[in-house]
Short mmCIF file of C-alpha atoms and ligand atoms in Angstrom, two decimals:
data_model
loop_
_atom_site.label_atom_id
_atom_site.label_comp_id
_atom_site.label_asym_id
_atom_site.label_seq_id
_atom_site.Cartn_x
_atom_site.Cartn_y
_atom_site.Cartn_z
CA MET A 1 0.00 0.00 0.00
CA ASN A 2 1.08 3.57 -0.66
CA VAL A 3 0.30 6.31 1.83
CA LEU A 4 0.37 10.09 1.51
CA ILE A 5 0.62 12.24 4.62
CA ILE A 6 -0.15 15.96 4.39
CA GLY A 7 1.80 18.35 6.60
CA ASN A 8 5.31 19.24 7.74
CA GLY A 9 5.36 19.25 11.54
CA GLY A 10 6.39 16.96 14.36
CA ARG A 11 2.94 15.36 14.26
CA GLU A 12 3.38 14.43 10.60
CA HIS A 13 6.89 13.07 11.18
CA ALA A 14 5.51 10.89 13.97
CA LEU A 15 2.58 9.73 11.78
CA ALA A 16 4.95 8.90 8.90
CA TRP A 17 7.34 7.10 11.27
CA LYS A 18 4.55 4.94 12.70
CA ILE A 19 2.73 4.30 9.40
CA SER A 20 5.99 3.28 7.71
CA GLN A 21 6.36 0.47 10.29
CA SER A 22 3.23 -1.27 8.96
CA LEU A 23 3.96 -4.48 7.09
CA LEU A 24 1.12 -3.53 4.74
CA VAL A 25 2.81 -0.30 3.68
CA LYS A 26 5.30 -0.13 0.84
CA LYS A 27 5.84 3.59 0.55
CA VAL A 28 5.03 6.70 2.55
CA TYR A 29 5.07 10.14 0.94
CA VAL A 30 4.90 13.32 3.00
CA ALA A 31 3.78 16.60 1.45
CA PRO A 32 5.81 18.70 2.05
CA GLY A 33 7.52 17.04 5.06
CA ASN A 34 10.70 18.21 6.82
CA ALA A 35 14.33 17.13 7.24
CA GLY A 36 13.30 14.26 9.53
CA THR A 37 11.01 12.68 6.94
CA ASP A 38 13.54 13.50 4.19
CA LEU A 39 16.29 11.53 5.99
CA ASP A 40 14.14 8.40 6.40
CA SER A 41 14.79 5.81 3.69
CA ILE A 42 11.18 4.53 3.45
CA ILE A 43 9.65 8.00 3.47
CA GLU A 44 9.83 10.43 0.57
CA ASN A 45 9.06 14.14 0.72
CA ILE A 46 7.14 15.70 -2.13
CA ASN A 47 7.04 19.42 -2.58
CA ILE A 48 3.35 19.84 -3.39
CA THR A 49 0.81 21.81 -1.38
CA ASP A 50 -1.86 22.66 -3.96
CA ASN A 51 -4.99 20.48 -3.54
CA ASP A 52 -5.50 19.75 -7.25
CA LEU A 53 -1.86 18.75 -7.67
CA LEU A 54 -2.07 16.53 -4.57
CA ILE A 55 -5.08 14.78 -6.09
CA LYS A 56 -3.20 14.27 -9.35
CA PHE A 57 -0.23 12.90 -7.38
CA ALA A 58 -2.48 10.52 -5.42
CA ILE A 59 -3.98 9.18 -8.65
CA ASP A 60 -0.63 8.92 -10.50
CA LYS A 61 1.16 7.15 -7.62
CA ASN A 62 -1.72 4.83 -6.70
CA ILE A 63 -2.03 6.23 -3.20
CA ASP A 64 -4.26 3.90 -1.16
CA LEU A 65 -4.75 6.25 1.79
CA THR A 66 -4.11 9.93 2.46
CA ILE A 67 -3.87 11.16 6.05
CA VAL A 68 -4.19 14.87 6.80
CA GLY A 69 -2.15 16.24 9.72
CA PRO A 70 -3.01 19.94 10.13
CA GLU A 71 -6.27 21.85 10.48
CA VAL A 72 -5.87 24.39 7.67
CA PRO A 73 -6.18 21.99 4.68
CA LEU A 74 -9.05 20.23 6.50
CA SER A 75 -10.94 23.49 6.99
CA LYS A 76 -10.35 24.31 3.31
CA GLY A 77 -12.00 21.08 2.22
CA ILE A 78 -9.15 18.78 1.15
CA VAL A 79 -11.17 15.77 2.33
CA ASN A 80 -14.24 16.84 0.32
CA LYS A 81 -12.07 17.10 -2.80
CA PHE A 82 -10.35 13.72 -2.37
CA ILE A 83 -13.72 12.02 -1.78
CA GLU A 84 -15.15 13.68 -4.93
CA ASN A 85 -12.24 12.03 -6.77
CA ASN A 86 -12.97 8.61 -5.23
CA LEU A 87 -9.74 8.64 -3.21
CA TYR A 88 -9.53 7.25 0.33
CA ILE A 89 -8.58 9.93 2.83
CA PHE A 90 -8.73 10.02 6.62
CA GLY A 91 -10.00 13.29 8.09
CA PRO A 92 -13.19 15.35 8.45
CA THR A 93 -14.87 17.30 5.65
CA SER A 94 -14.72 21.09 5.84
CA GLU A 95 -18.26 21.07 7.28
CA ALA A 96 -17.26 18.70 10.09
CA ALA A 97 -13.96 20.55 10.62
CA GLN A 98 -15.97 23.61 11.74
CA LEU A 99 -15.80 22.06 15.21
CA GLU A 100 -12.27 23.47 15.16
CA SER A 101 -12.33 26.19 12.50
CA SER A 102 -15.08 28.21 14.22
CA LYS A 103 -15.21 28.55 18.00
CA ASP A 104 -18.71 30.04 17.61
CA PHE A 105 -19.84 26.93 15.68
CA SER A 106 -18.37 24.60 18.29
CA LYS A 107 -19.85 26.55 21.25
CA LYS A 108 -23.31 26.61 19.64
CA PHE A 109 -22.99 22.91 18.87
CA MET A 110 -22.04 22.09 22.47
CA GLU A 111 -24.90 24.19 23.81
CA LYS A 112 -27.39 22.46 21.49
CA HIS A 113 -26.23 18.95 22.42
CA SER A 114 -25.68 19.60 26.16
CA ILE A 115 -21.93 18.99 26.04
CA PRO A 116 -20.33 20.61 29.10
CA THR A 117 -18.34 23.77 28.29
CA ALA A 118 -17.70 27.28 29.67
CA LYS A 119 -20.53 29.87 29.43
CA TYR A 120 -19.93 32.23 26.53
CA ALA A 121 -21.13 35.00 24.23
CA THR A 122 -20.11 35.80 20.65
CA PHE A 123 -19.37 39.31 19.33
CA THR A 124 -18.51 41.12 16.14
CA ASN A 125 -19.30 44.55 17.59
CA VAL A 126 -16.43 46.04 19.56
CA GLU A 127 -18.55 48.25 21.90
CA LEU A 128 -20.83 45.37 22.87
CA ALA A 129 -17.79 43.20 23.56
CA HIS A 130 -16.29 45.86 25.87
CA LYS A 131 -19.63 46.23 27.65
CA TYR A 132 -19.75 42.47 28.25
CA ILE A 133 -16.34 42.63 29.95
CA GLN A 134 -17.56 45.53 32.12
CA GLN A 135 -20.50 43.37 33.22
CA LYS A 136 -18.63 40.08 33.74
CA GLY A 137 -15.20 41.28 34.90
CA SER A 138 -11.94 39.34 34.86
CA PRO A 139 -10.52 36.72 34.83
CA ILE A 140 -12.17 36.01 31.52
CA VAL A 141 -11.11 34.42 28.22
CA VAL A 142 -11.18 36.10 24.79
CA LYS A 143 -10.90 33.87 21.72
CA ALA A 144 -10.62 34.58 18.01
CA ASP A 145 -13.39 32.64 16.27
CA GLY A 146 -11.24 31.22 13.46
CA LEU A 147 -7.95 29.37 13.12
CA ALA A 148 -4.95 31.15 14.65
CA ALA A 149 -2.31 28.40 15.10
CA GLY A 150 -2.98 28.11 18.83
CA LYS A 151 -2.31 31.81 19.36
CA GLY A 152 -5.84 33.23 19.18
CA VAL A 153 -6.74 32.75 22.85
CA VAL A 154 -6.11 35.36 25.53
CA VAL A 155 -6.67 34.26 29.11
CA ALA A 156 -7.16 37.73 30.59
CA MET A 157 -6.40 37.92 34.31
CA THR A 158 -7.30 41.65 34.40
CA ASP A 159 -10.09 43.68 32.77
CA GLU A 160 -7.43 45.69 30.95
CA GLU A 161 -5.99 42.59 29.29
CA ALA A 162 -9.47 41.55 28.17
CA HIS A 163 -10.24 45.00 26.71
CA ASN A 164 -6.86 44.99 24.92
CA ALA A 165 -7.53 41.55 23.47
CA ILE A 166 -10.88 42.73 22.12
CA ASP A 167 -9.23 45.75 20.48
CA LEU A 168 -6.46 43.63 18.97
CA MET A 169 -8.93 41.18 17.46
CA LEU A 170 -11.93 43.31 16.50
CA SER A 171 -10.36 46.72 15.81
CA ASP A 172 -6.71 46.08 14.86
CA ASN A 173 -7.44 42.87 12.91
CA GLN A 174 -4.40 41.15 14.42
CA PHE A 175 -5.75 37.75 13.36
CA GLY A 176 -7.37 38.95 10.13
CA ASP A 177 -10.70 37.28 9.35
CA ALA A 178 -10.09 34.71 12.11
CA GLY A 179 -10.49 37.49 14.69
CA ALA A 180 -13.35 39.39 13.03
CA ARG A 181 -15.70 37.47 15.30
CA ILE A 182 -14.76 36.62 18.89
CA VAL A 183 -16.00 34.34 21.60
CA ILE A 184 -15.71 35.57 25.19
CA GLU A 185 -16.03 32.87 27.78
CA GLU A 186 -16.00 32.12 31.46
CA PHE A 187 -12.57 31.45 32.98
CA LEU A 188 -12.26 27.83 34.07
CA GLN A 189 -9.88 26.39 36.62
CA GLY A 190 -8.54 22.90 36.97
CA GLU A 191 -6.13 20.61 35.21
CA GLU A 192 -6.07 20.26 31.43
CA ALA A 193 -5.95 17.01 29.49
CA SER A 194 -6.04 16.14 25.80
CA PHE A 195 -8.35 13.32 24.81
CA ILE A 196 -8.14 12.19 21.18
CA VAL A 197 -10.23 9.56 19.43
CA ILE A 198 -10.32 7.97 15.99
CA CYS A 199 -13.77 8.00 14.44
CA ASP A 200 -15.29 6.68 11.20
CA GLY A 201 -18.57 8.54 11.67
CA GLU A 202 -20.07 5.78 13.84
CA THR A 203 -17.48 3.83 15.80
CA VAL A 204 -15.11 5.58 18.19
CA LEU A 205 -11.69 4.27 19.19
CA PRO A 206 -10.07 6.33 21.97
CA LEU A 207 -6.32 6.92 21.93
CA ALA A 208 -4.22 7.03 25.10
CA SER A 209 -4.65 10.22 27.12
CA SER A 210 -2.03 12.94 27.11
CA GLN A 211 -1.25 16.34 28.51
CA ASP A 212 0.14 19.30 26.60
CA HIS A 213 2.07 22.33 27.92
CA LYS A 214 0.76 25.39 26.09
CA ARG A 215 2.73 28.21 27.70
CA LEU A 216 6.23 29.07 26.54
CA PHE A 217 7.97 29.15 29.92
CA ASP A 218 8.31 26.89 32.96
CA ASN A 219 5.47 26.86 35.51
CA ASP A 220 2.96 27.77 32.77
CA GLN A 221 4.24 31.32 32.39
CA GLY A 222 4.55 33.38 29.22
CA PRO A 223 2.51 33.40 26.02
CA ASN A 224 0.43 30.53 24.65
CA THR A 225 2.18 28.46 21.98
CA GLY A 226 1.19 25.51 19.79
CA GLY A 227 2.53 23.30 22.61
CA MET A 228 5.97 23.04 24.23
CA GLY A 229 5.85 19.42 25.35
CA ALA A 230 3.52 16.56 26.16
CA TYR A 231 3.38 13.24 27.92
CA SER A 232 1.19 10.17 27.76
CA PRO A 233 -0.67 8.78 29.61
CA ALA A 234 -2.00 11.69 31.72
CA PRO A 235 -2.55 10.33 35.27
CA ILE A 236 -5.45 12.75 35.74
CA VAL A 237 -7.43 10.70 33.23
CA THR A 238 -8.23 7.77 35.53
CA PRO A 239 -10.46 4.97 34.18
CA ASP A 240 -13.48 6.74 35.75
CA ILE A 241 -12.62 10.07 34.14
CA HIS A 242 -11.99 8.28 30.85
CA ASN A 243 -15.52 6.86 30.92
CA LYS A 244 -16.96 10.23 31.91
CA ILE A 245 -15.18 11.95 29.00
CA MET A 246 -16.53 9.34 26.58
CA ASP A 247 -20.09 9.61 27.95
CA GLU A 248 -20.31 13.37 28.45
CA VAL A 249 -18.16 14.74 25.64
CA ILE A 250 -17.03 12.35 22.90
CA LEU A 251 -20.07 10.18 22.24
CA PRO A 252 -22.59 13.08 22.40
CA THR A 253 -20.37 14.97 19.94
CA ILE A 254 -20.19 12.14 17.41
CA LYS A 255 -23.92 11.45 17.79
CA GLY A 256 -24.76 15.17 17.65
CA MET A 257 -22.78 15.69 14.45
CA LYS A 258 -24.52 12.73 12.85
CA LYS A 259 -27.90 14.06 13.98
CA ASP A 260 -27.06 17.47 12.50
CA GLY A 261 -26.26 15.76 9.19
CA ILE A 262 -22.48 16.30 9.39
CA LYS A 263 -20.90 12.90 10.02
CA PHE A 264 -17.50 13.24 11.68
CA THR A 265 -14.72 11.04 10.30
CA GLY A 266 -11.17 11.67 11.47
CA PHE A 267 -9.27 12.35 14.64
CA LEU A 268 -11.40 14.24 17.14
CA TYR A 269 -9.42 16.00 19.84
CA ALA A 270 -11.16 17.36 22.91
CA GLY A 271 -9.17 19.82 25.03
CA LEU A 272 -10.61 19.43 28.53
CA MET A 273 -10.51 21.16 31.88
CA ILE A 274 -11.02 18.81 34.82
CA ASP A 275 -11.72 20.50 38.16
CA LYS A 276 -11.09 19.34 41.73
CA LYS A 277 -14.50 17.69 41.89
CA ASN A 278 -13.74 15.82 38.65
CA LYS A 279 -16.23 17.92 36.71
CA ILE A 280 -15.24 17.99 33.05
CA LYS A 281 -15.63 20.93 30.68
CA THR A 282 -14.65 21.11 27.03
CA LEU A 283 -12.25 23.97 26.26
CA GLU A 284 -12.03 23.29 22.56
CA PHE A 285 -12.32 20.73 19.82
CA ASN A 286 -9.66 20.06 17.25
CA CYS A 287 -10.41 17.93 14.23
CA ARG A 288 -6.93 16.42 13.99
CA MET A 289 -4.27 14.97 16.22
CA GLY A 290 -2.50 17.30 18.62
CA ASP A 291 1.04 18.46 18.14
CA PRO A 292 3.10 17.59 20.21
CA GLU A 293 0.63 15.10 21.79
CA THR A 294 0.89 12.80 18.74
CA GLN A 295 4.57 12.15 19.41
CA PRO A 296 4.34 10.56 22.90
CA ILE A 297 1.02 8.88 22.03
CA LEU A 298 2.32 7.14 18.90
CA PHE A 299 5.58 6.28 20.70
CA ARG A 300 3.46 4.00 22.94
CA LEU A 301 1.08 2.60 20.33
CA LYS A 302 1.37 -1.11 19.65
CA GLY A 303 0.18 -2.57 16.39
CA ASP A 304 -0.64 -1.23 12.97
CA LEU A 305 -1.85 2.38 12.79
CA PHE A 306 -2.14 2.16 9.01
CA LYS A 307 -4.68 -0.66 9.19
CA ILE A 308 -6.79 1.22 11.75
CA LEU A 309 -6.88 4.44 9.70
CA TYR A 310 -7.40 2.60 6.40
CA ASP A 311 -10.37 0.74 7.87
CA ALA A 312 -11.67 3.98 9.42
CA SER A 313 -11.53 5.76 6.05
CA MET A 314 -13.80 3.00 4.71
CA GLY A 315 -16.22 3.09 7.66
CA LYS A 316 -14.96 -0.23 9.07
CA LEU A 317 -13.36 0.92 12.29
CA GLN A 318 -15.47 -1.52 14.35
CA GLU A 319 -13.18 -4.35 13.23
CA ASN A 320 -10.25 -2.85 15.12
CA ASN A 321 -8.98 -2.41 18.63
CA ILE A 322 -6.00 -0.57 19.94
CA GLU A 323 -3.27 -1.52 22.38
CA TRP A 324 -0.69 0.47 24.29
CA GLU A 325 2.69 -0.29 25.75
CA ASN A 326 2.48 -0.34 29.51
CA ASN A 327 4.81 2.62 29.99
CA SER A 328 5.01 6.41 29.73
CA ALA A 329 6.35 8.58 26.95
CA ILE A 330 7.30 12.23 26.86
CA THR A 331 8.15 14.79 24.18
CA ILE A 332 10.02 17.98 24.92
CA VAL A 333 9.79 20.60 22.20
CA MET A 334 12.92 22.53 21.28
CA ALA A 335 11.81 25.79 19.70
CA ALA A 336 13.68 28.45 17.77
CA LYS A 337 14.74 31.77 19.26
CA ASN A 338 11.87 34.28 19.31
CA TYR A 339 9.10 31.63 19.00
CA PRO A 340 6.07 32.06 19.19
CA ASN A 341 6.62 35.44 17.51
CA GLN A 342 8.67 35.63 14.32
CA PRO A 343 11.16 32.76 14.91
CA ILE A 344 14.81 33.08 13.89
CA ILE A 345 15.56 30.33 11.34
CA ASN A 346 18.42 28.84 9.25
CA ASP A 347 20.55 27.83 12.25
CA GLU A 348 22.44 24.55 11.96
CA ILE A 349 21.30 21.72 14.25
CA ASN A 350 23.89 19.31 15.64
CA GLY A 351 23.90 16.29 17.94
CA LEU A 352 20.87 14.42 16.59
CA ASP A 353 22.56 10.99 16.41
CA ALA A 354 22.44 9.89 20.04
CA ILE A 355 19.07 8.09 19.88
CA ASN A 356 18.43 4.48 20.95
CA GLU A 357 15.38 2.19 21.03
CA ASP A 358 13.79 4.20 23.86
CA THR A 359 14.37 7.62 22.35
CA TYR A 360 13.67 9.43 19.10
CA VAL A 361 13.87 12.96 17.80
CA PHE A 362 10.86 13.93 15.71
CA HIS A 363 11.53 16.86 13.43
CA ALA A 364 9.17 19.82 12.99
CA GLY A 365 10.62 23.10 11.67
CA THR A 366 13.72 21.63 10.01
CA THR A 367 15.06 21.49 6.47
CA LEU A 368 18.00 19.84 4.73
CA SER A 369 20.46 22.10 2.94
CA ASN A 370 23.83 20.87 1.59
CA LYS A 371 23.61 17.84 3.91
CA LYS A 372 23.18 20.11 6.92
CA ILE A 373 20.03 20.14 9.02
CA LEU A 374 18.82 23.70 9.52
CA THR A 375 16.02 25.22 11.59
CA SER A 376 13.12 26.40 9.43
CA GLY A 377 10.22 27.08 11.79
CA GLY A 378 9.12 27.97 15.31
CA ARG A 379 8.91 24.54 16.86
CA VAL A 380 12.02 22.73 15.64
CA LEU A 381 12.33 19.30 17.30
CA GLY A 382 10.29 16.98 19.52
CA VAL A 383 12.78 15.14 21.72
CA THR A 384 10.95 11.98 22.72
CA ALA A 385 11.62 9.15 25.16
CA LYS A 386 9.79 6.33 26.85
CA GLY A 387 10.37 4.59 30.16
CA LYS A 388 8.68 2.30 32.66
CA THR A 389 7.67 5.45 34.51
CA LEU A 390 7.21 9.04 33.39
CA GLU A 391 10.15 10.00 35.60
CA GLU A 392 12.38 7.56 33.70
CA ALA A 393 11.10 8.80 30.32
CA LYS A 394 11.62 12.40 31.36
CA ASN A 395 15.20 11.81 32.50
CA LYS A 396 16.05 10.08 29.20
CA ALA A 397 14.56 12.90 27.15
CA TYR A 398 16.38 15.65 29.05
CA LYS A 399 19.64 13.67 28.79
CA LEU A 400 19.16 13.47 25.02
CA ILE A 401 18.47 17.22 24.81
CA ASN A 402 21.89 17.89 26.33
CA ASN A 403 23.48 16.49 23.15
CA ILE A 404 21.44 18.60 20.76
CA HIS A 405 22.45 22.09 19.80
CA PHE A 406 21.24 24.99 17.70
CA ASP A 407 21.64 28.69 18.37
CA GLY A 408 18.93 30.23 20.51
CA ALA A 409 17.18 26.92 21.26
CA GLN A 410 14.48 27.33 23.90
CA TYR A 411 12.71 24.55 25.76
CA ARG A 412 10.89 24.08 29.03
CA ASN A 413 12.61 22.32 31.92
CA ASP A 414 9.43 21.21 33.64
CA ILE A 415 7.61 19.05 31.08
CA GLY A 416 5.77 16.31 32.95
CA LYS A 417 6.09 18.02 36.34
CA LYS A 418 2.33 18.25 36.88
CA ALA A 419 2.03 14.47 36.68
CA PHE A 420 4.35 14.07 39.70
CA LYS A 421 2.08 15.96 42.12
P1 AMP B 1 -8.05 26.70 23.23
O1 AMP B 1 -7.31 26.92 21.94
O2 AMP B 1 -9.46 27.14 23.19
O3 AMP B 1 -7.85 25.32 23.80
O4 AMP B 1 -7.30 27.61 24.29
C1 AMP B 1 -5.88 27.54 24.47
C2 AMP B 1 -5.55 27.46 25.93
O5 AMP B 1 -6.12 28.58 26.62
C3 AMP B 1 -6.13 26.24 26.62
O6 AMP B 1 -5.33 25.12 26.48
C4 AMP B 1 -6.21 26.73 28.04
O7 AMP B 1 -4.95 26.66 28.67
C5 AMP B 1 -6.58 28.17 27.90
N1 AMP B 1 -8.05 28.33 27.97
C6 AMP B 1 -8.92 28.27 26.95
N2 AMP B 1 -10.20 28.44 27.36
C7 AMP B 1 -10.13 28.64 28.69
C8 AMP B 1 -11.09 28.88 29.72
N3 AMP B 1 -12.41 29.00 29.43
N4 AMP B 1 -10.65 29.03 30.97
C9 AMP B 1 -9.33 28.96 31.27
N5 AMP B 1 -8.37 28.73 30.37
C10 AMP B 1 -8.75 28.58 29.08
N1 LIG B 2 -0.99 20.92 21.16
C1 LIG B 2 -2.25 21.46 20.96
C2 LIG B 2 -2.79 21.31 19.62
O1 LIG B 2 -2.29 20.55 18.81
O2 LIG B 2 -3.77 21.98 19.32
#
């Protein structure tokens, strides 16, 4: 079988790495990929991003399954187009992807189907938005409606921050169209967890739990990023909480989408806040795997991911189950200087060879140039390790990081710390 993976981040490197281990798979192409996928002998990068050209490629190369990593091509309807061309692809249609591409859509959907989430209001009018803050007060959360690469959320601890966020989004157009409509919601407290499932529209197969670290600096300080590190499993997701998440969030979402005439096929990611009383609220939906959550999750996955996704793309997920290694895995993101703002790129990366069977370095913003590996994006590497315990995995990953060098590298020193409470 031939597989095409769309995307160029750490998530896509991890997907390509896992899919290429399937005995059913002959060749994996990644469009456009990064230096990590380029260096792998079974994986081939192709420099195509245009949808029509990707479809032509899939037909010419007899691609049996296409897997979409990021949200932008999903929201632009890549799945709709592949299906129109009778090609198998795993991911939601643009209609289903609205669960991620519009916060207003997802909040209305949750309200309609009684899925627990923070109270909210939606605004396009700047004065009304400011008035709402005056009424509600801080802390409060201001979110751009559309896609903003994980940067469109301001958790405002003061009224001033909330008013500024409104001005940035609605008046100064900082996020363009994505911020022309905003959702303002109640501030929630608790511990976050990422819960991702595979779905074929009917059957749901949950992946192992994980926890991301969104803020740039240690102790959850600094700006929000796409994610600076993750580990799996997340101890907060006990078997009871797992069942609660399935019953209160995941299954009502899949059933609700079907009822609304928008079947959801793909990875569904629920970002959750779990409070001290184990009450669960949904912070957001993503219609794809998380990055960096994918890296530690797939590092623990036993068995054949290709077969599961191939069956899911044909509506036959019920024939599959999923098994996990009885261990913990962790990924620590090394990001470029100045990330999450305009990152400094083109710095040479050294020291990537020290991996063993318990460690791996997934590439994200990297590129090959004259046999050198250079930084090419904000999040550069996902340094990944597994161990019998999270502590062991964490120590291995930080040991590996000590070997790796590029100018201005920034990473958090406390990934996994919350799990040790
Ligand atoms: P989102 O993209 O909606 O998941 O938001 C990004 C991050 O902002 C989340 O991972 C949380 O850390 C934080 N956040 C979002 N919504 C809320 C909320 N209602 N209360 C507190 N923190 C939030
Ligand atoms: N790491 C969070 C996300 O992928 O949205």
